[in-house]
XYZ file of C-alpha atoms in Angstrom:
503
model
C 53.537 6.131 -26.390
C 54.570 2.881 -24.668
C 57.076 0.900 -26.794
C 58.085 -2.672 -26.384
C 61.767 -3.711 -26.430
C 63.286 -7.034 -25.634
C 61.485 -10.330 -25.293
C 57.689 -10.473 -25.232
C 57.678 -11.955 -21.737
C 58.529 -8.741 -19.842
C 57.662 -7.600 -16.335
C 54.196 -6.505 -17.549
C 53.446 -10.026 -18.685
C 54.710 -11.501 -15.444
C 52.263 -9.211 -13.692
C 49.633 -10.340 -16.177
C 50.105 -13.962 -15.178
C 49.756 -13.000 -11.512
C 46.636 -10.957 -12.302
C 45.071 -13.898 -14.137
C 45.708 -16.181 -11.166
C 44.220 -13.654 -8.733
C 41.178 -13.166 -10.975
C 40.654 -16.921 -11.199
C 40.690 -17.385 -7.415
C 38.390 -14.425 -6.800
C 36.040 -15.535 -9.558
C 35.814 -18.935 -7.887
C 34.754 -17.238 -4.613
C 32.164 -15.197 -6.475
C 30.769 -18.271 -8.196
C 30.112 -19.942 -4.857
C 28.482 -16.972 -3.135
C 26.776 -14.774 -5.738
C 23.778 -16.111 -7.682
C 24.595 -13.732 -10.578
C 28.158 -15.053 -10.895
C 27.569 -17.508 -13.805
C 26.272 -14.620 -15.909
C 29.175 -12.390 -14.836
C 31.703 -15.201 -15.373
C 30.818 -15.426 -19.067
C 31.280 -11.681 -19.506
C 34.543 -11.695 -17.570
C 35.811 -14.609 -19.639
C 34.946 -12.899 -22.922
C 36.496 -9.614 -21.824
C 39.655 -11.353 -20.569
C 39.887 -13.315 -23.811
C 39.670 -10.086 -25.792
C 42.460 -8.537 -23.739
C 44.579 -11.665 -24.267
C 44.022 -11.492 -28.031
C 45.165 -7.856 -27.990
C 48.301 -8.848 -26.079
C 49.120 -11.682 -28.506
C 48.446 -9.354 -31.422
C 51.042 -6.944 -30.041
C 53.620 -9.794 -30.254
C 52.771 -10.266 -33.935
C 53.144 -6.540 -34.527
C 56.661 -6.709 -32.987
C 57.632 -9.540 -35.296
C 56.349 -7.504 -38.221
C 58.336 -4.476 -37.104
C 55.259 -2.385 -36.271
C 56.365 -1.293 -32.836
C 54.022 1.705 -32.598
C 51.003 -0.460 -33.363
C 52.298 -3.097 -30.968
C 52.552 -0.457 -28.262
C 48.930 0.638 -28.831
C 47.663 -2.947 -28.650
C 49.746 -3.665 -25.587
C 48.477 -0.511 -23.857
C 44.864 -1.413 -24.638
C 45.468 -4.959 -23.387
C 46.980 -3.819 -20.098
C 44.219 -1.233 -19.625
C 41.588 -3.931 -20.153
C 43.267 -6.423 -17.820
C 43.485 -3.715 -15.155
C 39.786 -2.916 -15.470
C 38.931 -6.609 -15.278
C 41.088 -7.088 -12.184
C 39.533 -4.014 -10.501
C 36.039 -5.284 -11.248
C 36.613 -8.786 -9.902
C 38.375 -7.494 -6.782
C 35.603 -4.972 -6.156
C 32.809 -7.512 -6.645
C 34.553 -9.969 -4.340
C 34.981 -7.299 -1.667
C 31.320 -6.144 -1.805
C 29.620 -9.487 -2.362
C 31.835 -11.945 -0.478
C 34.111 -10.230 2.058
C 31.744 -7.562 3.465
C 28.723 -9.930 3.789
C 31.007 -12.351 5.638
C 31.719 -9.482 8.057
C 27.925 -8.877 8.349
C 28.164 -5.628 6.464
C 25.662 -4.986 3.685
C 26.377 -1.690 1.909
C 23.887 -0.591 -0.780
C 24.569 -1.801 -4.298
C 24.796 1.753 -5.556
C 27.957 2.259 -3.460
C 29.513 -0.719 -5.226
C 28.641 0.713 -8.632
C 29.898 4.222 -7.899
C 33.191 3.106 -6.281
C 33.913 0.754 -9.166
C 33.275 3.516 -11.721
C 35.547 5.930 -9.850
C 38.279 3.288 -9.650
C 37.925 2.582 -13.387
C 38.390 6.275 -14.154
C 41.426 6.569 -11.862
C 43.046 3.484 -13.382
C 42.365 4.758 -16.906
C 43.984 8.122 -16.153
C 46.997 6.487 -14.468
C 47.528 4.046 -17.308
C 47.211 6.763 -19.950
C 49.868 8.709 -18.085
C 52.122 5.643 -17.950
C 51.491 5.023 -21.633
C 52.879 8.487 -22.390
C 49.714 10.489 -22.996
C 50.247 14.115 -21.906
C 47.212 15.170 -19.879
C 48.421 18.734 -19.246
C 46.586 19.964 -22.330
C 43.306 18.907 -20.799
C 43.739 21.387 -17.946
C 43.397 24.414 -20.244
C 40.104 23.195 -21.570
C 38.838 21.640 -18.338
C 36.175 24.301 -17.800
C 34.738 23.803 -21.284
C 34.898 20.015 -20.978
C 33.276 20.134 -17.551
C 30.410 22.239 -18.885
C 29.877 19.989 -21.883
C 30.022 16.829 -19.795
C 27.740 18.252 -17.117
C 25.172 19.297 -19.722
C 25.249 16.000 -21.630
C 25.133 13.913 -18.450
C 22.544 15.994 -16.608
C 20.020 13.149 -16.436
C 22.695 10.620 -15.518
C 24.050 12.794 -12.726
C 20.481 13.282 -11.472
C 20.032 9.509 -11.340
C 23.319 9.025 -9.491
C 22.614 11.731 -6.930
C 19.035 10.520 -6.572
C 20.187 6.960 -5.923
C 22.692 8.160 -3.327
C 20.047 10.281 -1.579
C 17.568 7.405 -1.477
C 20.161 5.116 0.069
C 21.658 7.589 2.531
C 18.333 8.714 4.054
C 16.828 5.198 3.956
C 13.614 6.521 2.434
C 13.506 3.645 -0.041
C 15.350 0.437 0.819
C 15.876 -2.872 -0.880
C 13.028 -5.126 0.248
C 10.498 -2.279 0.574
C 7.137 -2.558 -1.173
C 6.375 0.701 -2.939
C 3.723 2.241 -5.157
C 4.535 5.002 -7.623
C 1.937 6.007 -10.210
C 0.618 2.688 -11.579
C 3.670 0.641 -10.513
C 3.370 -1.469 -7.368
C 5.959 -3.998 -6.225
C 9.055 -4.873 -4.220
C 12.350 -2.970 -4.513
C 14.985 -5.553 -5.467
C 17.908 -3.327 -6.515
C 19.019 0.294 -6.272
C 21.712 0.977 -8.897
C 23.548 4.149 -9.802
C 21.087 4.860 -12.616
C 17.819 3.192 -11.680
C 15.802 1.335 -9.052
C 14.415 -2.084 -9.980
C 10.928 -3.027 -8.745
C 9.597 -6.604 -8.934
C 5.801 -6.744 -9.272
C 3.550 -9.571 -8.110
C 2.963 -10.375 -11.785
C 6.642 -11.232 -12.181
C 7.530 -8.110 -14.161
C 10.738 -6.193 -13.422
C 10.074 -2.453 -13.646
C 13.092 -0.158 -14.007
C 12.461 3.328 -12.578
C 15.104 6.090 -13.014
C 16.283 7.388 -9.649
C 15.540 10.954 -10.689
C 11.873 9.996 -11.161
C 11.757 8.590 -7.631
C 13.168 11.832 -6.271
C 10.557 13.942 -8.089
C 7.487 11.750 -7.527
C 5.393 10.808 -4.511
C 6.360 7.283 -3.475
C 4.083 5.220 -1.229
C 6.197 2.837 0.872
C 3.310 0.698 2.088
C 5.261 -2.232 3.525
C 8.800 -2.919 4.684
C 10.626 -5.560 6.695
C 10.273 -3.713 10.011
C 6.539 -3.147 9.464
C 5.181 -5.559 6.853
C 1.462 -5.255 7.640
C -0.648 -2.829 5.639
C -4.388 -2.260 5.252
C -6.384 -3.538 2.295
C -9.882 -2.446 1.252
C -12.466 -4.671 -0.454
C -15.610 -2.805 -1.569
C -19.077 -4.206 -2.254
C -22.637 -2.894 -2.636
C -25.977 -3.916 -1.106
C -29.425 -2.490 -1.840
C -30.505 0.169 0.646
C -33.541 -1.840 1.759
C -31.292 -3.956 3.998
C -30.367 -2.364 7.375
C -26.618 -1.565 7.386
C -26.176 -2.913 10.904
C -27.397 -6.320 9.705
C -24.906 -6.399 6.822
C -22.026 -5.229 9.015
C -22.769 -7.783 11.735
C -23.057 -10.620 9.190
C -19.810 -9.809 7.372
C -17.716 -9.055 10.463
C -18.856 -12.165 12.299
C -18.080 -14.383 9.300
C -14.594 -12.961 8.722
C -13.575 -12.867 12.379
C -14.651 -16.432 13.051
C -12.747 -17.784 10.036
C -8.977 -18.142 9.741
C -7.867 -16.638 6.446
C -4.169 -16.974 5.674
C -2.107 -13.760 5.536
C -4.671 -11.720 7.515
C -3.344 -10.307 10.789
C -4.813 -12.033 13.822
C -3.961 -9.053 16.049
C -6.114 -6.693 13.962
C -9.456 -8.330 13.119
C -11.230 -7.386 9.875
C -13.974 -4.790 10.027
C -16.864 -3.815 7.785
C -17.900 -0.172 7.404
C -20.366 1.905 5.377
C -18.652 4.034 2.722
C -21.389 5.817 0.803
C -25.032 5.930 -0.293
C -25.832 6.340 -3.969
C -28.465 5.387 -6.562
C -30.454 3.276 -4.143
C -27.395 1.309 -3.033
C -25.181 1.308 0.050
C -21.455 0.960 -0.500
C -19.579 -1.082 2.085
C -15.893 -1.843 2.573
C -14.139 -4.697 4.321
C -10.869 -3.445 5.799
C -8.235 -5.929 6.902
C -4.492 -5.954 7.599
C -2.408 -8.031 5.175
C 0.738 -9.610 6.629
C 2.550 -10.214 3.322
C 2.249 -7.882 0.299
C 2.972 -10.715 -2.101
C -0.454 -12.253 -1.447
C -2.707 -9.232 -1.933
C -4.973 -10.386 -4.764
C -5.360 -13.960 -3.492
C -6.267 -12.734 0.014
C -8.767 -10.232 -1.417
C -10.344 -13.142 -3.280
C -10.589 -15.240 -0.099
C -12.209 -12.332 1.756
C -14.780 -11.858 -1.016
C -15.629 -15.571 -1.044
C -16.154 -15.694 2.722
C -18.352 -12.623 3.072
C -20.349 -13.548 -0.046
C -21.138 -16.944 1.479
C -22.094 -15.278 4.777
C -24.495 -12.941 2.962
C -26.030 -15.885 1.125
C -26.656 -17.677 4.422
C -28.646 -14.642 5.581
C -30.611 -14.544 2.297
C -28.801 -11.346 1.323
C -27.359 -10.724 -2.110
C -24.972 -8.239 -3.640
C -26.589 -5.295 -5.386
C -27.240 -5.529 -9.107
C -28.802 -3.140 -11.624
C -32.574 -3.259 -11.257
C -35.679 -1.352 -12.300
C -39.091 -1.475 -10.660
C -41.653 -1.644 -13.477
C -45.300 -2.328 -12.649
C -46.818 -4.135 -15.623
C -50.087 -5.193 -13.996
C -52.112 -4.934 -10.800
C -50.669 -8.144 -9.396
C -47.776 -6.246 -7.793
C -50.225 -3.791 -6.271
C -52.200 -6.657 -4.751
C -49.055 -8.117 -3.239
C -48.161 -4.679 -1.867
C -51.614 -4.393 -0.308
C -51.233 -7.796 1.317
C -47.876 -6.835 2.785
C -49.279 -3.525 4.058
C -52.251 -5.278 5.672
C -49.912 -7.735 7.405
C -47.788 -4.845 8.668
C -50.879 -3.065 10.023
C -51.908 -6.235 11.876
C -48.476 -6.432 13.509
C -48.702 -2.782 14.570
C -52.237 -3.149 16.002
C -51.190 -6.209 17.993
C -48.210 -4.302 19.387
C -50.418 -1.333 20.355
C -53.055 -3.585 21.956
C -50.436 -4.981 24.370
C -49.643 -1.489 25.706
C -51.505 -0.603 28.895
C -51.809 2.998 27.786
C -53.878 1.973 24.757
C -55.827 -0.899 26.315
C -59.065 1.118 26.304
C -59.004 1.920 22.587
C -61.389 0.327 20.117
C -60.310 -1.702 17.085
C -60.942 1.260 14.810
C -58.912 3.614 17.029
C -56.039 1.125 17.125
C -56.143 0.951 13.321
C -55.856 4.765 13.105
C -52.873 4.779 15.441
C -51.263 1.880 13.557
C -51.351 3.876 10.306
C -49.819 6.884 12.074
C -46.825 4.994 13.475
C -43.450 5.856 11.964
C -40.688 3.277 11.517
C -37.786 4.581 13.667
C -34.549 2.513 13.954
C -31.652 3.261 16.326
C -28.130 1.851 16.468
C -26.457 0.511 19.612
C -25.432 3.344 22.001
C -27.656 5.893 20.257
C -29.452 8.344 22.576
C -33.161 7.876 21.855
C -34.447 10.525 24.255
C -32.472 12.888 26.475
C -33.611 13.983 29.924
C -34.926 17.556 29.902
C -35.605 17.661 26.147
C -39.069 18.647 24.922
C -40.571 16.295 22.321
C -44.265 15.610 21.757
C -44.138 11.942 20.811
C -43.726 8.493 22.322
C -41.858 5.375 21.242
C -43.127 1.807 21.064
C -40.180 -0.603 21.319
C -40.695 -3.585 18.960
C -37.133 -4.957 18.693
C -33.952 -4.832 20.777
C -33.341 -3.417 24.249
C -33.015 0.117 25.649
C -31.696 1.388 28.999
C -33.356 4.115 31.080
C -31.067 6.509 33.015
C -31.711 9.318 35.461
C -29.162 12.147 35.203
C -28.672 14.344 38.254
C -26.652 17.510 37.779
C -23.035 17.106 38.922
C -23.436 13.361 39.560
C -23.025 10.175 37.587
C -26.162 9.038 35.859
C -28.228 6.365 37.633
C -29.440 3.228 35.899
C -33.216 2.812 36.198
C -34.363 -0.089 34.042
C -33.984 -1.971 30.775
C -36.860 -1.790 28.311
C -37.797 -4.826 26.227
C -39.847 -5.330 23.072
C -43.420 -4.214 23.749
C -42.508 -1.434 26.212
C -43.495 2.209 25.692
C -41.565 5.306 26.743
C -41.930 9.032 26.191
C -45.689 8.954 26.880
C -45.522 11.896 29.313
C -44.123 14.114 26.575
C -46.848 12.959 24.180
C -49.745 13.486 26.613
C -48.682 16.533 28.645
C -45.902 18.241 26.677
C -43.612 18.015 29.714
C -39.826 17.672 29.223
C -38.366 14.183 29.188
C -38.008 12.804 32.725
C -35.138 10.423 31.897
C -32.567 9.564 29.244
C -33.096 6.442 27.136
C -30.184 4.849 25.240
C -30.098 1.919 22.818
C -28.532 -1.065 24.578
C -28.597 -3.013 21.301
C -29.701 -2.130 17.811
C -33.285 -1.016 18.360
C -36.416 -0.849 16.223
C -39.171 1.506 17.413
C -42.474 2.867 16.212
C -42.969 6.583 16.892
C -46.353 8.195 17.534
C -46.636 11.984 17.209
C -49.088 14.285 19.054
C -50.996 15.405 15.955
C -51.818 11.792 15.058
C -53.063 11.069 18.583
C -54.998 14.302 19.099
C -57.961 13.304 16.897
C -58.740 10.207 18.947
C -58.562 12.103 22.235
C -60.924 14.802 20.994
C -63.397 12.158 19.843
C -63.261 10.393 23.240
C -62.247 12.877 25.960
C -62.987 10.266 28.657
C -59.768 8.474 27.657
C -57.830 11.254 29.419
C -58.773 9.760 32.828
C -57.311 6.373 31.889
C -54.158 7.955 30.476
C -53.682 10.025 33.677
C -53.912 6.845 35.787
C -51.249 5.054 33.695
C -48.904 8.033 33.818
C -49.264 8.215 37.623
C -48.279 4.554 37.946
C -45.287 4.942 35.624
C -44.051 7.989 37.550
C -43.783 6.126 40.866
C -40.671 4.185 39.787
C -38.818 7.282 38.620
C -39.768 9.229 41.767
C -38.291 6.474 43.936
C -34.990 6.622 42.051
C -34.822 10.397 42.250
C -35.629 10.246 46.001
C -38.358 12.801 45.451
C -41.109 13.310 47.967
C -43.799 11.598 45.916
C -47.283 12.999 46.090
C -50.225 10.697 46.773
C -51.352 8.675 43.781
C -54.695 10.449 43.561
C -53.030 13.858 43.538
C -50.562 12.778 40.833
C -53.395 11.380 38.733
C -55.377 14.598 39.069
C -52.360 16.669 38.101
C -51.709 14.536 35.022
C -55.379 14.720 34.017
C -55.301 18.504 34.209
C -52.079 18.614 32.154
C -53.554 16.342 29.468
C -56.719 18.399 29.158
C -54.781 21.641 28.959
C -52.234 20.266 26.454
C -54.921 18.921 24.106
C -57.436 21.738 24.787
C -60.146 19.400 26.076
C -61.830 21.972 28.328
């Protein structure tokens, strides 16, 4: 055990004075550079004061003749002052000197090196104080096992923190999501990783948990942008292409802060369920700290755009017919729809010879058939016994020659008819038709047209003449040797009669 002889001011105390001066200067540097220094300064001051009290108490023990007690107090005082000096020197090196040299080691390295230095200093000072450590060697295996077992979780945290830092999988400044925790990594210590959420909470996650769990690093300094999803629902009576066009146009024409300008927002269909269509707005957020506020801005903008188009978000509803008034309104709407269909059919040259009653029959038989831009409506060579009446949008007609690029023929507008050859003769499609824009068509099937033709077989002559005229354009594009018009008309008439069994 260390004993004290001679005056109280001995070489140890001269070193103590020097240590206090060094600590004061280094603490001053820390105070100017580290934002946590005021908090640390109070702890350092209290710890240094305690060590000073122990040293003064050892002087009293000498005066009282208790030299063994004085030696214990003096040893504890010197041990404490050494730990304090190591801590201040280490903090100054990691938080002042290395940053000045543009070196930024992880905080966990600071913690681990300081702990190792504390242990080394404690062992050295115990040896100087006269403690025989040789007896520990004989029981080192037992002690190691006990310590390893009792500190299993702690060692897992230390090794986990080192692994996270060495492989750069999780860095300070990263935005991560683990289970229900989402936020920014602000510190990686020897025991835990601290995550700051957007709500201002500081979540402490043990490093061993990070090593065992799936961690989503969704944003970091080198790649801050990440995709956000905002879902909403619209009733399935509204065409999806109308909703998508309305929402995308509104969001892309409006500057919303923190949305990437290089990656414009998009609206997509997610699912169909319970009479509703689920949509999602996907956009790239440039700063994770503004996720909820940007989601709110996106919702406000697309809601206003839907309102301008007289569209509303879906809400729980039930169709209950309490009286015949709703049936009357339904009948009025159906009658108006039939009038629109008859007017569209009357403008078609193929049906110009039909009576009002026959047009009404065809109007009831028409099927509502929408197509989306770039859809293939009919493909050349396919066999389909129906025609299409184009009532909205535009469609392109293409001729496809084997081994060659397809040839553009024409663009169909609202009111045009195509596919009539397949309806009247059963022949394969003579050209491919694609939707140039979103297209709305009415489709007429053979079985719905057959009754009219059997009632008035003379209509076959008129239909054959129209088909002959329509075939002249396609024959010119294909560079075929076109037959005379009368021959073509006769051939079509024969095909119609055979196909509908008019003989």
